[in-house]
Coordinates of C-alpha atoms in Angstrom, one line a residue:
Chain Z
M1 CA 6.7 56.1 -15.5
E2 CA 6.6 54.3 -12.0
I3 CA 10.2 54.8 -11.8
K4 CA 9.7 58.7 -12.4
L5 CA 7.2 58.4 -9.9
V6 CA 9.2 57.3 -7.0
K7 CA 11.9 59.8 -7.9
D8 CA 9.7 62.9 -7.6
I9 CA 8.1 61.4 -4.1
L10 CA 12.1 60.8 -3.1
Q11 CA 12.6 64.3 -4.2
A12 CA 9.3 66.0 -2.9
N13 CA 10.9 64.1 0.6
E14 CA 14.3 66.0 0.4
V15 CA 12.5 69.1 0.5
I16 CA 10.4 68.4 3.9
A17 CA 13.5 66.8 5.3
A18 CA 15.9 69.9 5.0
Q19 CA 12.8 71.5 6.5
N20 CA 12.5 69.4 9.3
R21 CA 16.3 69.7 9.6
E22 CA 16.4 73.1 9.7
L23 CA 14.2 73.2 12.6
F24 CA 16.2 70.8 14.2
A25 CA 19.0 73.0 14.2
Q26 CA 17.3 76.2 15.5
K27 CA 16.0 74.1 18.1
G28 CA 19.7 72.5 19.3
V29 CA 18.1 69.0 19.2
Y30 CA 20.0 66.1 18.0
V31 CA 17.9 63.8 15.7
V32 CA 18.4 60.0 15.6
N33 CA 16.1 57.8 13.1
L34 CA 16.1 54.5 14.8
M35 CA 15.1 51.7 12.0
G36 CA 14.8 48.2 12.3
G37 CA 12.9 44.6 11.5
A38 CA 9.6 44.1 13.5
G39 CA 10.8 42.8 16.9
A40 CA 14.5 44.0 16.8
G41 CA 13.9 45.5 19.5
K42 CA 13.9 48.9 18.8
T43 CA 10.9 50.3 21.7
T44 CA 12.8 48.2 24.7
L45 CA 16.6 50.1 23.5
L46 CA 14.5 53.6 24.0
E47 CA 13.5 52.2 27.2
R48 CA 16.8 51.1 28.7
T49 CA 18.1 54.4 26.9
I50 CA 15.7 56.7 28.6
E51 CA 16.4 55.2 31.9
R52 CA 19.9 55.9 31.8
L53 CA 20.3 59.1 30.2
K54 CA 17.9 60.6 33.0
G55 CA 18.9 63.6 34.7
R56 CA 21.9 63.7 32.1
R57 CA 20.3 64.8 28.7
R58 CA 16.5 65.5 27.9
M59 CA 14.8 63.2 25.5
A60 CA 11.9 63.5 23.7
V61 CA 10.5 60.4 21.4
I62 CA 8.3 60.1 18.1
E63 CA 6.7 56.8 17.8
G64 CA 6.2 55.4 14.4
D65 CA 3.7 52.7 14.0
I66 CA 1.4 50.8 11.1
A67 CA -1.2 50.5 13.7
T68 CA -2.1 51.0 17.7
S69 CA -0.2 53.5 20.3
R70 CA 1.4 50.9 22.6
D71 CA 5.2 52.0 21.6
A72 CA 4.1 55.6 22.1
E73 CA 2.5 54.5 25.8
R74 CA 5.6 52.2 27.2
I75 CA 7.8 54.9 26.6
A76 CA 5.4 57.8 28.0
A77 CA 4.8 55.9 31.2
H78 CA 9.2 56.8 31.4
H79 CA 7.6 60.6 31.8
I80 CA 9.5 62.3 28.6
P81 CA 7.4 63.8 25.7
A82 CA 6.2 61.1 23.2
V83 CA 3.8 61.4 20.1
Q84 CA 2.1 58.6 18.0
I85 CA 2.3 58.7 14.3
N86 CA 0.0 55.7 12.9
T87 CA 1.3 55.6 9.3
G88 CA -2.3 54.0 8.7
G89 CA -0.5 51.1 6.8
E90 CA 2.6 52.7 5.3
C91 CA 5.4 51.0 5.8
H92 CA 7.9 53.5 6.7
L93 CA 7.9 57.0 8.0
D94 CA 8.6 60.1 5.7
G95 CA 9.4 63.8 6.4
N96 CA 6.0 65.1 5.8
M97 CA 5.1 62.4 8.7
V98 CA 7.5 63.3 11.3
R99 CA 6.8 67.4 10.7
V100 CA 3.1 66.4 11.7
G101 CA 4.2 65.1 14.5
L102 CA 6.7 67.9 15.6
E103 CA 3.9 69.9 16.0
Q104 CA 2.4 67.9 18.6
L105 CA 5.7 67.7 20.5
D106 CA 7.0 70.4 22.7
F107 CA 10.8 70.1 22.4
D108 CA 12.0 73.4 23.9
G109 CA 15.1 72.7 26.0
I110 CA 15.1 68.8 24.4
D111 CA 18.9 67.7 23.8
L112 CA 17.8 64.6 21.7
L113 CA 14.8 63.6 19.7
V114 CA 14.8 59.8 18.9
V115 CA 12.1 59.1 16.0
E116 CA 11.6 55.5 16.3
N117 CA 10.7 54.3 12.6
V118 CA 8.0 51.5 11.4
G119 CA 9.7 47.6 11.8
N120 CA 10.7 47.1 8.7
L121 CA 14.4 46.6 7.7
V122 CA 13.7 47.6 4.3
C123 CA 11.5 51.0 3.3
P124 CA 12.1 53.0 5.7
A125 CA 16.0 53.1 4.9
E126 CA 14.7 55.2 1.7
F127 CA 13.4 58.2 3.8
N128 CA 15.3 60.8 4.9
I129 CA 13.2 62.7 7.8
G130 CA 16.1 65.4 8.5
E131 CA 17.8 63.6 11.2
D132 CA 21.1 63.9 11.9
A133 CA 22.3 60.0 11.8
K134 CA 20.4 57.0 11.2
V135 CA 20.9 54.1 14.0
M136 CA 19.8 51.2 12.8
I137 CA 19.4 47.8 14.8
S138 CA 20.0 43.9 13.6
T139 CA 19.8 41.0 16.3
V140 CA 21.8 37.5 16.3
A141 CA 18.0 36.1 16.3
E142 CA 17.8 37.5 12.5
G143 CA 20.5 35.6 11.2
D144 CA 24.1 36.7 9.6
D145 CA 23.0 37.2 6.6
K146 CA 21.5 40.1 6.5
P147 CA 23.7 42.8 5.9
L148 CA 24.3 41.7 2.2
K149 CA 20.8 40.7 1.7
Y150 CA 19.6 43.8 2.8
P151 CA 22.4 46.3 2.2
L152 CA 20.6 49.7 2.2
M153 CA 19.8 50.5 5.5
F154 CA 23.5 49.3 6.7
Q155 CA 24.6 51.7 3.9
V156 CA 23.1 54.6 5.4
S157 CA 23.3 54.0 8.6
S158 CA 25.8 55.5 11.1
V159 CA 25.8 52.8 14.2
L160 CA 24.8 49.4 13.6
L161 CA 23.4 47.8 17.0
L162 CA 23.7 44.4 17.3
N163 CA 21.0 43.5 19.9
K164 CA 20.0 40.5 21.8
M165 CA 23.4 39.3 22.4
D166 CA 22.3 37.5 25.2
L167 CA 20.6 34.7 22.7
L168 CA 23.6 34.1 20.8
P169 CA 24.5 30.8 23.1
Y170 CA 20.9 29.6 21.6
V171 CA 21.5 30.4 17.7
A172 CA 23.8 29.7 15.2
F173 CA 25.3 33.3 14.5
D174 CA 28.3 34.1 13.2
V175 CA 29.5 37.6 14.9
E176 CA 33.0 37.5 12.5
R177 CA 31.0 37.1 9.2
F178 CA 28.4 39.7 10.3
R179 CA 30.6 42.2 11.4
A180 CA 33.0 41.4 8.3
D181 CA 29.8 42.1 5.7
A182 CA 28.5 44.8 7.3
L183 CA 31.8 46.6 6.9
R184 CA 32.0 45.5 3.3
V185 CA 28.7 47.1 2.7
N186 CA 29.4 50.5 4.8
P187 CA 33.2 50.3 5.9
R188 CA 32.4 53.6 8.0
L189 CA 29.8 51.9 10.4
E190 CA 29.9 52.2 14.2
I191 CA 29.4 48.1 15.0
M192 CA 28.3 47.6 18.5
P193 CA 26.9 44.2 20.0
I194 CA 24.4 45.0 22.6
S195 CA 21.7 43.0 24.7
C196 CA 18.8 44.9 26.7
T197 CA 18.0 42.2 28.8
T198 CA 21.6 42.2 30.2
G199 CA 22.6 45.4 29.9
Q200 CA 25.8 44.5 27.6
G201 CA 27.5 47.3 25.4
L202 CA 24.4 50.1 27.0
D203 CA 27.6 52.0 28.4
T204 CA 29.2 52.5 24.4
W205 CA 26.3 53.0 23.2
L206 CA 25.3 55.6 25.7
R207 CA 28.2 57.3 25.4
W208 CA 28.0 57.6 21.8
L209 CA 24.5 59.7 22.2
E210 CA 26.3 61.8 25.0
E211 CA 29.1 62.8 23.1
R212 CA 26.6 64.2 20.4
T213 CA 23.4 65.5 22.5
G214 CA 23.8 68.1 25.4
L215 CA 25.6 71.4 26.6
Q216 CA 29.4 70.5 25.6
A217 CA 28.2 69.0 22.1
R218 CA 27.2 72.5 20.9
Chain D
M1 CA -3.8 61.7 -5.7
E2 CA -0.9 59.7 -4.3
I3 CA -3.8 57.4 -2.8
K4 CA -5.4 56.9 -6.7
L5 CA -1.8 56.0 -8.0
V6 CA -1.6 53.4 -5.3
K7 CA -5.2 52.1 -6.2
D8 CA -4.1 52.0 -10.0
I9 CA -0.7 50.1 -9.0
L10 CA -2.8 47.3 -7.1
Q11 CA -5.6 47.4 -9.6
A12 CA -3.0 46.4 -12.5
N13 CA -1.2 43.7 -10.2
E14 CA -4.7 42.4 -9.4
V15 CA -4.9 41.5 -13.2
I16 CA -1.6 39.8 -13.4
A17 CA -2.1 37.8 -10.1
A18 CA -5.3 36.7 -12.2
Q19 CA -3.0 35.2 -15.0
N20 CA -0.8 33.6 -12.9
R21 CA -3.7 32.1 -11.3
E22 CA -5.2 30.4 -14.0
L23 CA -1.5 29.3 -15.5
F24 CA -1.2 27.4 -11.7
A25 CA -4.3 26.1 -11.8
Q26 CA -3.7 24.4 -15.5
K27 CA -0.5 23.2 -14.5
G28 CA -2.4 21.7 -11.8
V29 CA 0.4 23.3 -8.9
Y30 CA -0.5 24.4 -5.5
V31 CA 0.9 27.5 -5.1
V32 CA 2.1 29.2 -1.3
N33 CA 3.3 32.6 -1.1
L34 CA 5.7 32.2 2.0
M35 CA 5.8 35.8 4.3
G36 CA 7.5 37.2 7.0
G37 CA 10.3 40.0 8.6
A38 CA 13.8 39.3 7.9
G39 CA 15.0 36.7 9.7
A40 CA 11.9 34.9 10.5
G41 CA 13.7 31.8 9.3
K42 CA 11.3 31.4 5.9
T43 CA 14.5 29.6 3.9
T44 CA 15.5 27.4 6.8
L45 CA 12.0 26.6 7.1
L46 CA 11.5 25.5 3.2
E47 CA 15.4 23.6 3.4
R48 CA 13.2 21.3 6.2
T49 CA 10.1 20.9 4.2
I50 CA 11.8 20.0 0.8
E51 CA 13.7 17.9 2.8
R52 CA 10.6 15.7 4.8
L53 CA 8.3 16.1 1.5
K54 CA 11.3 14.2 -1.0
G55 CA 9.5 11.1 -2.5
R56 CA 6.3 12.2 -1.5
R57 CA 5.7 15.8 -3.4
R58 CA 8.0 17.1 -6.5
M59 CA 8.4 21.3 -5.3
A60 CA 9.5 23.9 -6.8
V61 CA 10.5 27.4 -5.6
I62 CA 10.9 31.1 -6.0
E63 CA 13.6 32.9 -4.0
G64 CA 12.1 36.8 -4.0
D65 CA 15.0 38.9 -2.6
I66 CA 16.4 42.7 -2.6
A67 CA 19.9 41.6 -3.3
T68 CA 22.0 38.2 -3.5
S69 CA 21.5 34.9 -4.8
R70 CA 22.3 33.2 -1.5
D71 CA 18.7 31.7 -0.5
A72 CA 18.0 30.2 -4.6
E73 CA 21.5 28.6 -3.9
R74 CA 20.7 26.9 -0.6
I75 CA 17.4 26.1 -2.2
A76 CA 19.3 24.6 -5.4
A77 CA 21.6 22.6 -3.0
H78 CA 18.4 20.1 -2.1
H79 CA 18.1 19.7 -5.9
I80 CA 15.1 20.9 -6.7
P81 CA 14.0 23.6 -9.4
A82 CA 14.9 27.4 -7.9
V83 CA 14.5 30.6 -9.4
Q84 CA 16.0 33.8 -7.9
I85 CA 14.1 36.9 -8.5
N86 CA 16.4 40.0 -7.3
T87 CA 13.5 43.1 -6.9
G88 CA 16.5 45.4 -7.5
G89 CA 15.5 46.9 -4.2
E90 CA 11.7 47.0 -4.2
C91 CA 10.7 45.5 -0.4
H92 CA 8.1 42.9 -1.7
L93 CA 7.1 41.0 -5.3
D94 CA 4.3 41.3 -7.1
G95 CA 2.2 39.4 -9.7
N96 CA 4.7 40.2 -12.5
M97 CA 8.0 39.6 -10.7
V98 CA 6.4 36.2 -10.4
R99 CA 5.3 36.3 -13.7
V100 CA 8.5 37.0 -15.0
G101 CA 10.0 34.1 -12.1
L102 CA 7.7 31.5 -13.6
E103 CA 9.1 32.0 -17.3
Q104 CA 12.5 30.7 -15.8
L105 CA 11.5 27.7 -14.1
D106 CA 9.9 24.1 -15.0
F107 CA 6.9 23.5 -13.4
D108 CA 5.3 20.5 -15.6
G109 CA 4.5 17.7 -13.0
I110 CA 5.3 19.8 -9.7
D111 CA 2.6 19.7 -6.7
L112 CA 3.5 22.4 -4.8
L113 CA 5.1 25.9 -5.7
V114 CA 6.4 28.1 -2.7
V115 CA 7.3 31.5 -3.6
E116 CA 9.5 32.9 -1.0
N117 CA 9.0 36.8 -0.6
V118 CA 11.4 39.4 0.4
G119 CA 12.0 39.9 4.1
N120 CA 9.3 42.2 5.4
L121 CA 6.4 41.7 7.4
V122 CA 4.7 45.1 5.9
C123 CA 4.4 45.6 2.3
P124 CA 4.5 42.1 0.9
A125 CA 0.9 41.7 2.5
E126 CA -0.4 43.8 0.2
F127 CA 0.5 42.0 -3.1
N128 CA -1.2 39.1 -4.6
I129 CA 0.5 36.9 -6.7
G130 CA -2.0 34.3 -7.3
E131 CA -1.2 32.1 -4.7
D132 CA -3.6 29.4 -3.3
A133 CA -2.4 30.2 0.3
K134 CA -0.7 32.8 2.0
V135 CA 1.1 31.5 5.0
M136 CA 3.1 33.9 7.1
I137 CA 6.2 33.2 9.9
S138 CA 6.7 35.1 13.4
T139 CA 9.0 34.1 15.9
V140 CA 9.2 34.1 19.2
A141 CA 12.2 36.1 19.3
E142 CA 9.9 39.2 17.5
G143 CA 7.9 39.7 20.3
D144 CA 4.5 39.2 20.9
D145 CA 3.0 42.2 20.3
K146 CA 3.0 41.9 16.6
P147 CA -0.8 40.6 15.6
L148 CA -2.0 44.3 16.7
K149 CA 1.4 46.6 15.1
Y150 CA 1.5 44.7 11.9
P151 CA -2.5 43.1 11.4
L152 CA -2.4 43.2 7.5
M153 CA -0.2 40.4 6.9
F154 CA -2.2 38.7 9.6
Q155 CA -5.4 39.2 8.2
V156 CA -4.6 38.2 4.4
S157 CA -2.5 34.6 5.7
S158 CA -4.6 31.4 6.1
V159 CA -1.2 30.1 8.4
L160 CA 1.0 31.4 10.8
L161 CA 4.1 29.4 11.4
L162 CA 5.2 30.6 15.3
N163 CA 8.7 29.9 14.8
K164 CA 11.6 29.5 16.9
M165 CA 10.1 28.0 19.6
D166 CA 13.5 26.7 21.2
L167 CA 14.4 30.2 22.2
L168 CA 11.2 30.5 24.7
P169 CA 13.0 29.8 27.3
Y170 CA 15.2 32.8 26.8
V171 CA 12.9 35.5 25.9
A172 CA 9.6 37.2 27.1
F173 CA 7.2 35.8 24.7
D174 CA 3.6 35.1 26.1
V175 CA 2.0 32.5 23.5
E176 CA -1.2 32.5 24.5
R177 CA -1.5 36.4 24.3
F178 CA -0.2 36.1 20.8
R179 CA -2.4 33.7 20.1
A180 CA -5.3 35.6 21.5
D181 CA -4.4 38.6 19.7
A182 CA -3.4 36.9 16.3
L183 CA -7.0 35.1 16.3
R184 CA -8.5 38.7 17.1
V185 CA -7.1 40.5 13.8
N186 CA -7.8 36.8 11.8
P187 CA -10.6 34.2 13.3
R188 CA -9.5 31.9 10.4
L189 CA -5.7 31.8 11.1
E190 CA -4.4 28.4 11.8
I191 CA -1.7 28.5 14.0
M192 CA 1.2 26.4 14.7
P193 CA 4.1 26.9 16.9
I194 CA 7.4 25.3 15.0
S195 CA 10.8 25.3 15.6
C196 CA 13.2 24.5 12.6
T197 CA 16.1 23.7 14.9
T198 CA 14.4 21.0 17.0
G199 CA 12.2 20.1 14.2
Q200 CA 8.7 20.7 16.7
G201 CA 5.6 21.4 15.2
L202 CA 7.1 20.6 11.4
D203 CA 4.7 17.3 11.0
T204 CA 1.8 19.6 11.8
W205 CA 3.2 21.8 9.3
L206 CA 4.0 18.5 6.6
R207 CA 0.3 17.2 7.0
W208 CA -1.2 21.2 5.8
L209 CA 1.2 21.0 2.9
E210 CA 0.5 17.1 2.2
E211 CA -3.6 17.7 2.3
R212 CA -3.3 20.3 -0.3
T213 CA -1.0 19.1 -2.9
G214 CA -0.5 16.0 -4.8
L215 CA -2.8 13.3 -6.8
Q216 CA -5.3 12.6 -3.9
A217 CA -5.5 16.1 -3.6
R218 CA -6.9 16.7 -6.9

């Protein structure tokens, strides 16, 4: 009974996600669903991304949070269109929440829309929102055992950003073990070690985004 | 409709949690529900706790994970009773999962049972499991904005362990801001800065546990 209900919820979500996907295609906007645990550095990565794409791609952001509009305020300070969705306790964004957010967002002429999901390594992985790609952040501070312990998010993501590489000297984290486990869970995963503090690896991430967005990509 | 259903699930959980609580009281065991995001250091804290309580309190552990039995293996290596619950994708433990785990656990004569919840700063906070106290871990690597962004877990916890204090020199984290925000969300919260790497603060944590467990506490 409970399983049946979960199935219904997920199926209803797929319908709305498909409608979102159609709208994104009409507008010619590439959409990234950015996921990761609380404190993995999603908003900071977004800030670094906005700074570096300035003048090269037109970006907009939807911020998903349980409470507060702090992240949307951080993004809006960079003078790009940003909308906050407060989930009111819910642990993830779904297609319908994103649809409601889209109604408040003017994204004509936007090349790239990043939807920052609720900080949670588990639930957001279950819900499509109509995105072109799921991108996840994990960090060296979180430990190298995450791919096998939280496999779904690693399975559904196209890109895995391994953040906080600047902390590597101070933590017990085996990058090769992490990489091997992540690829065992998802052999197609593109793994990019980065640091939003030092800038390490951000060029690779930016190149990945630029290849998928903007006029030459259409 | 969806809200009604969530209410029913939470009420059904309360019934089972109350049965667990009764069983714990009969057995004279103190039960801690240990929560925190993925990679906050829950299992490492447990290992340090087991080592230090050895010969002073009799401990048992229930490990909640989405997949793998890695954490239970880490705990079992310390030669105390340990049971693994795999939630099969679910993002939290509930009263019933814990009840099933208890059936496999011999806890006669046990002073302290720690239930390590699934790594997730959101969902576990919603489900009582019959525990005496909820204890949460947050880390300086996760950022100092968590109490206001993920308020429920801070609200329901008795103790907040601020872990990875050894990383403080390498991250942007304002301990006073974090502490003020956490206390704004929950004025009764006991906040203990700790490091499982250096041992900082663990004495305070152990004293808190010892005061609540063992013969003199009954």
